[in-house]
PDB file of N, CA and C in Angstrom:
ATOM      1  N   ASN A 142     123.791  97.704 177.696  1.00 87.00           N
ATOM      2  CA  ASN A 142     122.834  97.776 178.741  1.00 87.00           C
ATOM      3  C   ASN A 142     121.678  98.628 178.290  1.00 87.00           C
ATOM      4  N   SER A 143     120.616  98.058 177.930  1.00 93.00           N
ATOM      5  CA  SER A 143     119.499  98.780 177.473  1.00 93.00           C
ATOM      6  C   SER A 143     118.162  98.142 178.089  1.00 93.00           C
ATOM      7  N   LEU A 144     117.173  98.939 177.971  1.00 92.00           N
ATOM      8  CA  LEU A 144     115.749  98.453 178.512  1.00 92.00           C
ATOM      9  C   LEU A 144     114.786  98.847 177.465  1.00 92.00           C
ATOM     10  N   PHE A 145     113.868  97.873 177.231  1.00 95.00           N
ATOM     11  CA  PHE A 145     112.741  98.160 176.318  1.00 95.00           C
ATOM     12  C   PHE A 145     111.613  98.730 177.030  1.00 95.00           C
ATOM     13  N   LEU A 146     111.060  99.765 176.703  1.00 95.00           N
ATOM     14  CA  LEU A 146     110.004 100.385 177.433  1.00 95.00           C
ATOM     15  C   LEU A 146     108.734 100.355 176.468  1.00 95.00           C
ATOM     16  N   LYS A 147     107.657  99.891 177.133  1.00 94.00           N
ATOM     17  CA  LYS A 147     106.348  99.692 176.250  1.00 94.00           C
ATOM     18  C   LYS A 147     105.679 101.026 176.362  1.00 94.00           C
ATOM     19  N   VAL A 148     105.722 101.931 175.186  1.00 92.00           N
ATOM     20  CA  VAL A 148     105.083 103.091 175.128  1.00 92.00           C
ATOM     21  C   VAL A 148     103.925 102.975 174.118  1.00 92.00           C
ATOM     22  N   ASP A 149     102.769 103.097 174.591  1.00 89.00           N
ATOM     23  CA  ASP A 149     101.529 102.920 173.749  1.00 89.00           C
ATOM     24  C   ASP A 149     101.709 101.440 173.120  1.00 89.00           C
ATOM     25  N   SER A 150     101.780 101.250 171.743  1.00 91.00           N
ATOM     26  CA  SER A 150     101.908 100.023 171.390  1.00 91.00           C
ATOM     27  C   SER A 150     103.298  99.530 170.798  1.00 91.00           C
ATOM     28  N   LYS A 151     104.248 100.432 171.187  1.00 94.00           N
ATOM     29  CA  LYS A 151     105.656 100.212 170.700  1.00 94.00           C
ATOM     30  C   LYS A 151     106.472  99.860 171.940  1.00 94.00           C
ATOM     31  N   LEU A 152     107.710  99.050 171.452  1.00 96.00           N
ATOM     32  CA  LEU A 152     108.687  98.882 172.386  1.00 96.00           C
ATOM     33  C   LEU A 152     109.847  99.793 172.025  1.00 96.00           C
ATOM     34  N   ILE A 153     110.314 100.629 172.903  1.00 96.00           N
ATOM     35  CA  ILE A 153     111.397 101.630 172.598  1.00 96.00           C
ATOM     36  C   ILE A 153     112.684 101.247 173.459  1.00 96.00           C
ATOM     37  N   LYS A 154     113.735 101.132 172.647  1.00 96.00           N
ATOM     38  CA  LYS A 154     114.893 100.710 173.358  1.00 96.00           C
ATOM     39  C   LYS A 154     115.540 102.100 174.014  1.00 96.00           C
ATOM     40  N   VAL A 155     115.917 101.923 175.287  1.00 96.00           N
ATOM     41  CA  VAL A 155     116.469 103.199 175.896  1.00 96.00           C
ATOM     42  C   VAL A 155     117.778 102.623 176.627  1.00 96.00           C
ATOM     43  N   LYS A 156     118.966 103.257 176.391  1.00 96.00           N
ATOM     44  CA  LYS A 156     120.044 102.936 177.160  1.00 96.00           C
ATOM     45  C   LYS A 156     119.917 103.232 178.717  1.00 96.00           C
ATOM     46  N   ILE A 157     120.211 102.212 179.411  1.00 95.00           N
ATOM     47  CA  ILE A 157     120.018 102.459 180.973  1.00 95.00           C
ATOM     48  C   ILE A 157     120.773 103.687 181.474  1.00 95.00           C
ATOM     49  N   ASP A 158     121.939 103.939 180.855  1.00 95.00           N
ATOM     50  CA  ASP A 158     122.750 105.072 181.464  1.00 95.00           C
ATOM     51  C   ASP A 158     122.187 106.328 181.022  1.00 95.00           C
ATOM     52  N   ASP A 159     121.246 106.344 180.029  1.00 96.00           N
ATOM     53  CA  ASP A 159     120.657 107.573 179.578  1.00 96.00           C
ATOM     54  C   ASP A 159     119.481 108.067 180.584  1.00 96.00           C
ATOM     55  N   ILE A 160     118.986 107.131 181.402  1.00 97.00           N
ATOM     56  CA  ILE A 160     117.802 107.398 182.316  1.00 97.00           C
ATOM     57  C   ILE A 160     118.422 108.230 183.361  1.00 97.00           C
ATOM     58  N   LEU A 161     117.771 109.449 183.584  1.00 98.00           N
ATOM     59  CA  LEU A 161     118.142 110.280 184.724  1.00 98.00           C
ATOM     60  C   LEU A 161     117.377 109.771 185.896  1.00 98.00           C
ATOM     61  N   TYR A 162     116.124 109.685 185.783  1.00 98.00           N
ATOM     62  CA  TYR A 162     115.225 109.364 186.838  1.00 98.00           C
ATOM     63  C   TYR A 162     113.969 108.818 186.437  1.00 98.00           C
ATOM     64  N   VAL A 163     113.241 108.103 187.527  1.00 97.00           N
ATOM     65  CA  VAL A 163     111.863 107.573 187.051  1.00 97.00           C
ATOM     66  C   VAL A 163     110.998 108.138 188.145  1.00 97.00           C
ATOM     67  N   GLU A 164     109.823 108.675 187.605  1.00 97.00           N
ATOM     68  CA  GLU A 164     109.028 109.323 188.548  1.00 97.00           C
ATOM     69  C   GLU A 164     107.531 108.616 188.495  1.00 97.00           C
ATOM     70  N   ALA A 165     106.914 108.327 189.517  1.00 96.00           N
ATOM     71  CA  ALA A 165     105.667 107.747 189.593  1.00 96.00           C
ATOM     72  C   ALA A 165     104.612 108.674 189.169  1.00 96.00           C
ATOM     73  N   LYS A 166     103.707 108.290 188.333  1.00 94.00           N
ATOM     74  CA  LYS A 166     102.536 109.229 187.858  1.00 94.00           C
ATOM     75  C   LYS A 166     101.262 108.130 187.996  1.00 94.00           C
ATOM     76  N   GLY A 167     100.839 107.992 189.267  1.00 92.00           N
ATOM     77  CA  GLY A 167      99.601 107.135 189.426  1.00 92.00           C
ATOM     78  C   GLY A 167      99.905 105.726 188.952  1.00 92.00           C
ATOM     79  N   ASP A 168      99.315 105.160 187.999  1.00 93.00           N
ATOM     80  CA  ASP A 168      99.456 103.849 187.589  1.00 93.00           C
ATOM     81  C   ASP A 168     100.593 103.752 186.534  1.00 93.00           C
ATOM     82  N   TYR A 169     101.213 104.798 186.370  1.00 96.00           N
ATOM     83  CA  TYR A 169     102.350 104.902 185.256  1.00 96.00           C
ATOM     84  C   TYR A 169     103.565 105.455 185.891  1.00 96.00           C
ATOM     85  N   ALA A 170     104.724 105.269 185.008  1.00 96.00           N
ATOM     86  CA  ALA A 170     106.089 105.761 185.565  1.00 96.00           C
ATOM     87  C   ALA A 170     106.494 106.502 184.370  1.00 96.00           C
ATOM     88  N   LEU A 171     107.055 107.695 184.717  1.00 97.00           N
ATOM     89  CA  LEU A 171     107.825 108.501 183.783  1.00 97.00           C
ATOM     90  C   LEU A 171     109.412 108.235 183.783  1.00 97.00           C
ATOM     91  N   PHE A 172     109.751 107.715 182.684  1.00 97.00           N
ATOM     92  CA  PHE A 172     111.282 107.572 182.645  1.00 97.00           C
ATOM     93  C   PHE A 172     111.972 108.740 181.838  1.00 97.00           C
ATOM     94  N   LYS A 173     112.550 109.492 182.535  1.00 97.00           N
ATOM     95  CA  LYS A 173     113.134 110.788 182.114  1.00 97.00           C
ATOM     96  C   LYS A 173     114.667 110.615 181.637  1.00 97.00           C
ATOM     97  N   THR A 174     114.806 111.041 180.353  1.00 96.00           N
ATOM     98  CA  THR A 174     116.285 111.068 179.783  1.00 96.00           C
ATOM     99  C   THR A 174     116.340 112.498 179.488  1.00 96.00           C
ATOM    100  N   LEU A 175     117.669 112.859 178.977  1.00 95.00           N
ATOM    101  CA  LEU A 175     117.890 114.228 178.708  1.00 95.00           C
ATOM    102  C   LEU A 175     117.169 114.720 177.681  1.00 95.00           C
ATOM    103  N   GLU A 176     116.941 113.898 176.580  1.00 94.00           N
ATOM    104  CA  GLU A 176     116.084 114.297 175.402  1.00 94.00           C
ATOM    105  C   GLU A 176     114.672 114.274 175.602  1.00 94.00           C
ATOM    106  N   LYS A 177     114.212 113.209 176.341  1.00 95.00           N
ATOM    107  CA  LYS A 177     112.854 112.892 176.328  1.00 95.00           C
ATOM    108  C   LYS A 177     112.249 112.168 177.521  1.00 95.00           C
ATOM    109  N   GLY A 178     110.860 112.089 177.723  1.00 96.00           N
ATOM    110  CA  GLY A 178     110.278 111.435 178.750  1.00 96.00           C
ATOM    111  C   GLY A 178     109.425 110.334 178.174  1.00 96.00           C
ATOM    112  N   TYR A 179     109.479 109.257 178.831  1.00 97.00           N
ATOM    113  CA  TYR A 179     108.655 108.054 178.334  1.00 97.00           C
ATOM    114  C   TYR A 179     107.728 107.686 179.415  1.00 97.00           C
ATOM    115  N   ILE A 180     106.428 107.549 179.030  1.00 96.00           N
ATOM    116  CA  ILE A 180     105.470 107.219 179.960  1.00 96.00           C
ATOM    117  C   ILE A 180     105.215 105.689 179.855  1.00 96.00           C
ATOM    118  N   VAL A 181     105.226 104.783 180.902  1.00 96.00           N
ATOM    119  CA  VAL A 181     105.038 103.385 180.726  1.00 96.00           C
ATOM    120  C   VAL A 181     104.089 103.040 181.906  1.00 96.00           C
ATOM    121  N   HIS A 182     103.094 102.045 181.537  1.00 95.00           N
ATOM    122  CA  HIS A 182     102.271 101.511 182.492  1.00 95.00           C
ATOM    123  C   HIS A 182     103.052 100.511 183.404  1.00 95.00           C
ATOM    124  N   SER A 183     103.411 100.945 184.577  1.00 93.00           N
ATOM    125  CA  SER A 183     104.234 100.055 185.541  1.00 93.00           C
ATOM    126  C   SER A 183     104.102 100.591 186.949  1.00 93.00           C
ATOM    127  N   THR A 184     104.193  99.787 187.851  1.00 93.00           N
ATOM    128  CA  THR A 184     104.437 100.198 189.283  1.00 93.00           C
ATOM    129  C   THR A 184     105.946 100.612 189.600  1.00 93.00           C
ATOM    130  N   MET A 185     106.010 101.427 190.589  1.00 93.00           N
ATOM    131  CA  MET A 185     107.346 101.680 191.074  1.00 93.00           C
ATOM    132  C   MET A 185     108.172 100.580 191.560  1.00 93.00           C
ATOM    133  N   LYS A 186     107.358  99.623 192.169  1.00 93.00           N
ATOM    134  CA  LYS A 186     108.004  98.388 192.760  1.00 93.00           C
ATOM    135  C   LYS A 186     108.761  97.645 191.611  1.00 93.00           C
ATOM    136  N   ARG A 187     108.042  97.518 190.576  1.00 93.00           N
ATOM    137  CA  ARG A 187     108.504  96.768 189.346  1.00 93.00           C
ATOM    138  C   ARG A 187     109.698  97.458 188.765  1.00 93.00           C
ATOM    139  N   VAL A 188     109.542  98.729 188.604  1.00 93.00           N
ATOM    140  CA  VAL A 188     110.592  99.743 188.135  1.00 93.00           C
ATOM    141  C   VAL A 188     111.963  99.533 188.933  1.00 93.00           C
ATOM    142  N   GLN A 189     111.745  99.620 190.335  1.00 92.00           N
ATOM    143  CA  GLN A 189     112.896  99.434 191.219  1.00 92.00           C
ATOM    144  C   GLN A 189     113.562  98.147 191.063  1.00 92.00           C
ATOM    145  N   GLU A 190     112.750  97.104 190.919  1.00 91.00           N
ATOM    146  CA  GLU A 190     113.250  95.592 190.720  1.00 91.00           C
ATOM    147  C   GLU A 190     114.169  95.505 189.587  1.00 91.00           C
ATOM    148  N   ARG A 191     113.842  96.155 188.439  1.00 90.00           N
ATOM    149  CA  ARG A 191     114.378  96.087 187.237  1.00 90.00           C
ATOM    150  C   ARG A 191     115.621  96.916 187.167  1.00 90.00           C
ATOM    151  N   LEU A 192     115.663  98.031 187.948  1.00 93.00           N
ATOM    152  CA  LEU A 192     116.789  98.975 187.881  1.00 93.00           C
ATOM    153  C   LEU A 192     117.825  98.801 188.993  1.00 93.00           C
ATOM    154  N   ASP A 193     117.286  98.096 190.055  1.00 85.00           N
ATOM    155  CA  ASP A 193     118.280  97.980 191.280  1.00 85.00           C
ATOM    156  C   ASP A 193     119.575  97.449 190.906  1.00 85.00           C
ATOM    157  N   GLN A 194     119.625  96.507 189.992  1.00 87.00           N
ATOM    158  CA  GLN A 194     120.932  95.913 189.696  1.00 87.00           C
ATOM    159  C   GLN A 194     121.829  96.875 189.115  1.00 87.00           C
ATOM    160  N   TYR A 195     121.373  97.931 188.550  1.00 91.00           N
ATOM    161  CA  TYR A 195     122.288  99.064 187.880  1.00 91.00           C
ATOM    162  C   TYR A 195     122.486 100.033 189.069  1.00 91.00           C
ATOM    163  N   ASN A 196     122.811 101.252 188.569  1.00 91.00           N
ATOM    164  CA  ASN A 196     123.310 102.242 189.610  1.00 91.00           C
ATOM    165  C   ASN A 196     122.083 103.054 190.006  1.00 91.00           C
ATOM    166  N   PHE A 197     121.002 102.493 190.359  1.00 95.00           N
ATOM    167  CA  PHE A 197     119.720 103.267 190.597  1.00 95.00           C
ATOM    168  C   PHE A 197     119.292 102.986 192.101  1.00 95.00           C
ATOM    169  N   ALA A 198     118.663 104.061 192.725  1.00 94.00           N
ATOM    170  CA  ALA A 198     118.266 103.828 194.049  1.00 94.00           C
ATOM    171  C   ALA A 198     116.939 104.596 194.272  1.00 94.00           C
ATOM    172  N   LYS A 199     116.055 104.068 195.082  1.00 95.00           N
ATOM    173  CA  LYS A 199     114.801 104.677 195.447  1.00 95.00           C
ATOM    174  C   LYS A 199     115.201 105.635 196.533  1.00 95.00           C
ATOM    175  N   VAL A 200     114.701 106.961 196.262  1.00 96.00           N
ATOM    176  CA  VAL A 200     115.030 108.031 197.151  1.00 96.00           C
ATOM    177  C   VAL A 200     113.668 108.576 197.804  1.00 96.00           C
ATOM    178  N   HIS A 201     112.616 108.201 197.193  1.00 96.00           N
ATOM    179  CA  HIS A 201     111.152 108.648 197.637  1.00 96.00           C
ATOM    180  C   HIS A 201     110.212 107.738 197.139  1.00 96.00           C
ATOM    181  N   ARG A 202     109.025 107.612 197.722  1.00 94.00           N
ATOM    182  CA  ARG A 202     108.041 106.823 197.182  1.00 94.00           C
ATOM    183  C   ARG A 202     107.709 106.868 195.696  1.00 94.00           C
ATOM    184  N   SER A 203     107.988 108.197 195.243  1.00 96.00           N
ATOM    185  CA  SER A 203     107.726 108.606 193.767  1.00 96.00           C
ATOM    186  C   SER A 203     108.953 108.589 192.893  1.00 96.00           C
ATOM    187  N   TYR A 204     110.024 108.363 193.390  1.00 97.00           N
ATOM    188  CA  TYR A 204     111.265 108.581 192.568  1.00 97.00           C
ATOM    189  C   TYR A 204     112.330 107.456 192.743  1.00 97.00           C
ATOM    190  N   VAL A 205     112.826 107.047 191.636  1.00 96.00           N
ATOM    191  CA  VAL A 205     113.998 106.100 191.634  1.00 96.00           C
ATOM    192  C   VAL A 205     115.025 106.999 190.758  1.00 96.00           C
ATOM    193  N   VAL A 206     116.146 107.138 191.134  1.00 97.00           N
ATOM    194  CA  VAL A 206     117.212 107.917 190.421  1.00 97.00           C
ATOM    195  C   VAL A 206     118.469 107.133 190.086  1.00 97.00           C
ATOM    196  N   ASN A 207     119.035 107.701 189.044  1.00 96.00           N
ATOM    197  CA  ASN A 207     120.463 107.211 188.557  1.00 96.00           C
ATOM    198  C   ASN A 207     121.456 107.848 189.380  1.00 96.00           C
ATOM    199  N   LEU A 208     122.110 107.119 190.231  1.00 95.00           N
ATOM    200  CA  LEU A 208     123.098 107.747 191.154  1.00 95.00           C
ATOM    201  C   LEU A 208     124.196 108.393 190.608  1.00 95.00           C
ATOM    202  N   SER A 209     124.525 108.113 189.284  1.00 94.00           N
ATOM    203  CA  SER A 209     125.584 108.663 188.558  1.00 94.00           C
ATOM    204  C   SER A 209     125.314 110.024 187.909  1.00 94.00           C
ATOM    205  N   LYS A 210     123.950 110.414 188.028  1.00 96.00           N
ATOM    206  CA  LYS A 210     123.429 111.579 187.422  1.00 96.00           C
ATOM    207  C   LYS A 210     123.187 112.638 188.485  1.00 96.00           C
ATOM    208  N   ILE A 211     123.398 112.314 189.810  1.00 95.00           N
ATOM    209  CA  ILE A 211     123.141 113.237 190.952  1.00 95.00           C
ATOM    210  C   ILE A 211     124.224 114.402 190.757  1.00 95.00           C
ATOM    211  N   VAL A 212     123.791 115.668 190.940  1.00 95.00           N
ATOM    212  CA  VAL A 212     124.684 116.719 190.754  1.00 95.00           C
ATOM    213  C   VAL A 212     124.999 117.167 192.144  1.00 95.00           C
ATOM    214  N   ASP A 213     124.057 117.379 193.100  1.00 94.00           N
ATOM    215  CA  ASP A 213     124.400 117.616 194.524  1.00 94.00           C
ATOM    216  C   ASP A 213     123.239 117.125 195.411  1.00 94.00           C
ATOM    217  N   ILE A 214     123.541 116.969 196.600  1.00 94.00           N
ATOM    218  CA  ILE A 214     122.429 116.567 197.665  1.00 94.00           C
ATOM    219  C   ILE A 214     122.431 117.705 198.765  1.00 94.00           C
ATOM    220  N   GLU A 215     121.307 118.044 199.088  1.00 92.00           N
ATOM    221  CA  GLU A 215     121.168 119.120 200.201  1.00 92.00           C
ATOM    222  C   GLU A 215     119.975 118.775 201.096  1.00 92.00           C
ATOM    223  N   GLU A 216     120.318 118.435 202.418  1.00 89.00           N
ATOM    224  CA  GLU A 216     119.201 118.160 203.323  1.00 89.00           C
ATOM    225  C   GLU A 216     118.289 117.098 202.870  1.00 89.00           C
ATOM    226  N   SER A 217     117.207 117.422 202.373  1.00 94.00           N
ATOM    227  CA  SER A 217     116.046 116.527 202.037  1.00 94.00           C
ATOM    228  C   SER A 217     115.766 116.646 200.486  1.00 94.00           C
ATOM    229  N   ASN A 218     116.709 117.064 199.735  1.00 96.00           N
ATOM    230  CA  ASN A 218     116.574 117.134 198.212  1.00 96.00           C
ATOM    231  C   ASN A 218     117.860 116.817 197.564  1.00 96.00           C
ATOM    232  N   LEU A 219     117.741 116.407 196.248  1.00 97.00           N
ATOM    233  CA  LEU A 219     118.897 116.110 195.451  1.00 97.00           C
ATOM    234  C   LEU A 219     118.610 116.752 194.059  1.00 97.00           C
ATOM    235  N   LEU A 220     119.577 117.061 193.361  1.00 97.00           N
ATOM    236  CA  LEU A 220     119.468 117.705 192.030  1.00 97.00           C
ATOM    237  C   LEU A 220     120.030 116.861 191.019  1.00 97.00           C
ATOM    238  N   ILE A 221     119.165 116.612 190.005  1.00 97.00           N
ATOM    239  CA  ILE A 221     119.638 115.847 188.733  1.00 97.00           C
ATOM    240  C   ILE A 221     119.304 116.766 187.506  1.00 97.00           C
ATOM    241  N   GLU A 222     120.416 117.250 186.808  1.00 94.00           N
ATOM    242  CA  GLU A 222     120.059 118.300 185.751  1.00 94.00           C
ATOM    243  C   GLU A 222     119.489 119.442 186.434  1.00 94.00           C
ATOM    244  N   SER A 223     118.355 119.993 186.054  1.00 93.00           N
ATOM    245  CA  SER A 223     117.786 121.104 186.873  1.00 93.00           C
ATOM    246  C   SER A 223     116.442 120.612 187.609  1.00 93.00           C
ATOM    247  N   LYS A 224     116.304 119.300 187.757  1.00 96.00           N
ATOM    248  CA  LYS A 224     115.183 118.833 188.533  1.00 96.00           C
ATOM    249  C   LYS A 224     115.519 118.562 189.961  1.00 96.00           C
ATOM    250  N   VAL A 225     114.741 119.204 190.904  1.00 97.00           N
ATOM    251  CA  VAL A 225     114.993 119.084 192.161  1.00 97.00           C
ATOM    252  C   VAL A 225     114.054 117.854 192.725  1.00 97.00           C
ATOM    253  N   ILE A 226     114.594 116.894 193.280  1.00 97.00           N
ATOM    254  CA  ILE A 226     113.882 115.594 193.648  1.00 97.00           C
ATOM    255  C   ILE A 226     113.987 115.447 195.115  1.00 97.00           C
ATOM    256  N   PRO A 227     112.796 115.190 195.763  1.00 97.00           N
ATOM    257  CA  PRO A 227     112.853 115.054 197.282  1.00 97.00           C
ATOM    258  C   PRO A 227     113.461 113.711 197.650  1.00 97.00           C
ATOM    259  N   ILE A 228     114.096 113.735 198.932  1.00 97.00           N
ATOM    260  CA  ILE A 228     114.545 112.517 199.431  1.00 97.00           C
ATOM    261  C   ILE A 228     113.746 112.271 200.780  1.00 97.00           C
ATOM    262  N   SER A 229     113.084 111.102 200.811  1.00 96.00           N
ATOM    263  CA  SER A 229     112.364 110.818 202.126  1.00 96.00           C
ATOM    264  C   SER A 229     113.364 110.489 203.269  1.00 96.00           C
ATOM    265  N   ARG A 230     112.930 110.591 204.508  1.00 94.00           N
ATOM    266  CA  ARG A 230     113.804 110.303 205.624  1.00 94.00           C
ATOM    267  C   ARG A 230     114.083 108.794 205.600  1.00 94.00           C
ATOM    268  N   ALA A 231     112.933 107.993 205.230  1.00 94.00           N
ATOM    269  CA  ALA A 231     113.141 106.510 205.200  1.00 94.00           C
ATOM    270  C   ALA A 231     114.181 105.978 204.242  1.00 94.00           C
ATOM    271  N   ASN A 232     114.382 106.791 203.140  1.00 94.00           N
ATOM    272  CA  ASN A 232     115.277 106.232 202.022  1.00 94.00           C
ATOM    273  C   ASN A 232     116.685 107.087 202.135  1.00 94.00           C
ATOM    274  N   LYS A 233     116.921 108.087 202.942  1.00 93.00           N
ATOM    275  CA  LYS A 233     118.063 108.927 202.910  1.00 93.00           C
ATOM    276  C   LYS A 233     119.249 108.100 203.357  1.00 93.00           C
ATOM    277  N   GLU A 234     119.208 107.303 204.392  1.00 92.00           N
ATOM    278  CA  GLU A 234     120.392 106.570 204.881  1.00 92.00           C
ATOM    279  C   GLU A 234     120.871 105.502 203.933  1.00 92.00           C
ATOM    280  N   ALA A 235     119.902 104.822 203.287  1.00 91.00           N
ATOM    281  CA  ALA A 235     120.306 103.833 202.162  1.00 91.00           C
ATOM    282  C   ALA A 235     120.888 104.600 201.031  1.00 91.00           C
ATOM    283  N   LEU A 236     120.506 105.727 200.736  1.00 92.00           N
ATOM    284  CA  LEU A 236     121.060 106.556 199.580  1.00 92.00           C
ATOM    285  C   LEU A 236     122.629 106.954 199.899  1.00 92.00           C
ATOM    286  N   ILE A 237     122.619 107.451 201.125  1.00 91.00           N
ATOM    287  CA  ILE A 237     124.159 107.939 201.468  1.00 91.00           C
ATOM    288  C   ILE A 237     125.031 106.823 201.458  1.00 91.00           C
ATOM    289  N   LYS A 238     124.581 105.523 201.972  1.00 90.00           N
ATOM    290  CA  LYS A 238     125.496 104.316 201.986  1.00 90.00           C
ATOM    291  C   LYS A 238     125.904 103.990 200.561  1.00 90.00           C
ATOM    292  N   ARG A 239     124.904 104.160 199.484  1.00 89.00           N
ATOM    293  CA  ARG A 239     125.350 103.710 198.089  1.00 89.00           C
ATOM    294  C   ARG A 239     126.267 104.713 197.435  1.00 89.00           C
ATOM    295  N   LEU A 240     126.452 105.946 198.027  1.00 88.00           N
ATOM    296  CA  LEU A 240     127.181 106.903 197.319  1.00 88.00           C
ATOM    297  C   LEU A 240     128.707 106.796 197.573  1.00 88.00           C
ATOM    298  N   ASN A 241     129.628 107.195 196.629  1.00 79.00           N
ATOM    299  CA  ASN A 241     130.954 107.017 196.867  1.00 79.00           C
ATOM    300  C   ASN A 241     131.378 108.339 197.450  1.00 79.00           C
ATOM    301  N   LYS A 242     131.441 108.548 198.711  1.00 77.00           N
ATOM    302  CA  LYS A 242     131.802 109.768 199.371  1.00 77.00           C
ATOM    303  C   LYS A 242     133.007 109.720 200.139  1.00 77.00           C
ATOM    304  N   LEU A 243     133.522 110.883 200.319  1.00 72.00           N
ATOM    305  CA  LEU A 243     134.852 111.100 200.953  1.00 72.00           C
ATOM    306  C   LEU A 243     134.573 111.814 202.210  1.00 72.00           C
TER     307      LEU A 243
END
């Protein structure tokens, strides 16, 4: 399960499970892994469409996260590694439904 990201003039193969989150940066998207960040010219809608079939969810208009990488969730934020990511009210219920909670 990999994704090819077009970075500058190269196609770089990234394992989908290595992606921690994707952050919107204007007309670009930052794909963040543990080792590196890859900036790709893409809309968040397109990113979400590509990653939705995997274990990813939109939590904010600027963030799509890998659900398996979430460390904890507190009120309107979640934590992945050391990055605090906001959760919008519009996306919180859908996020909670997708989690395997007890």
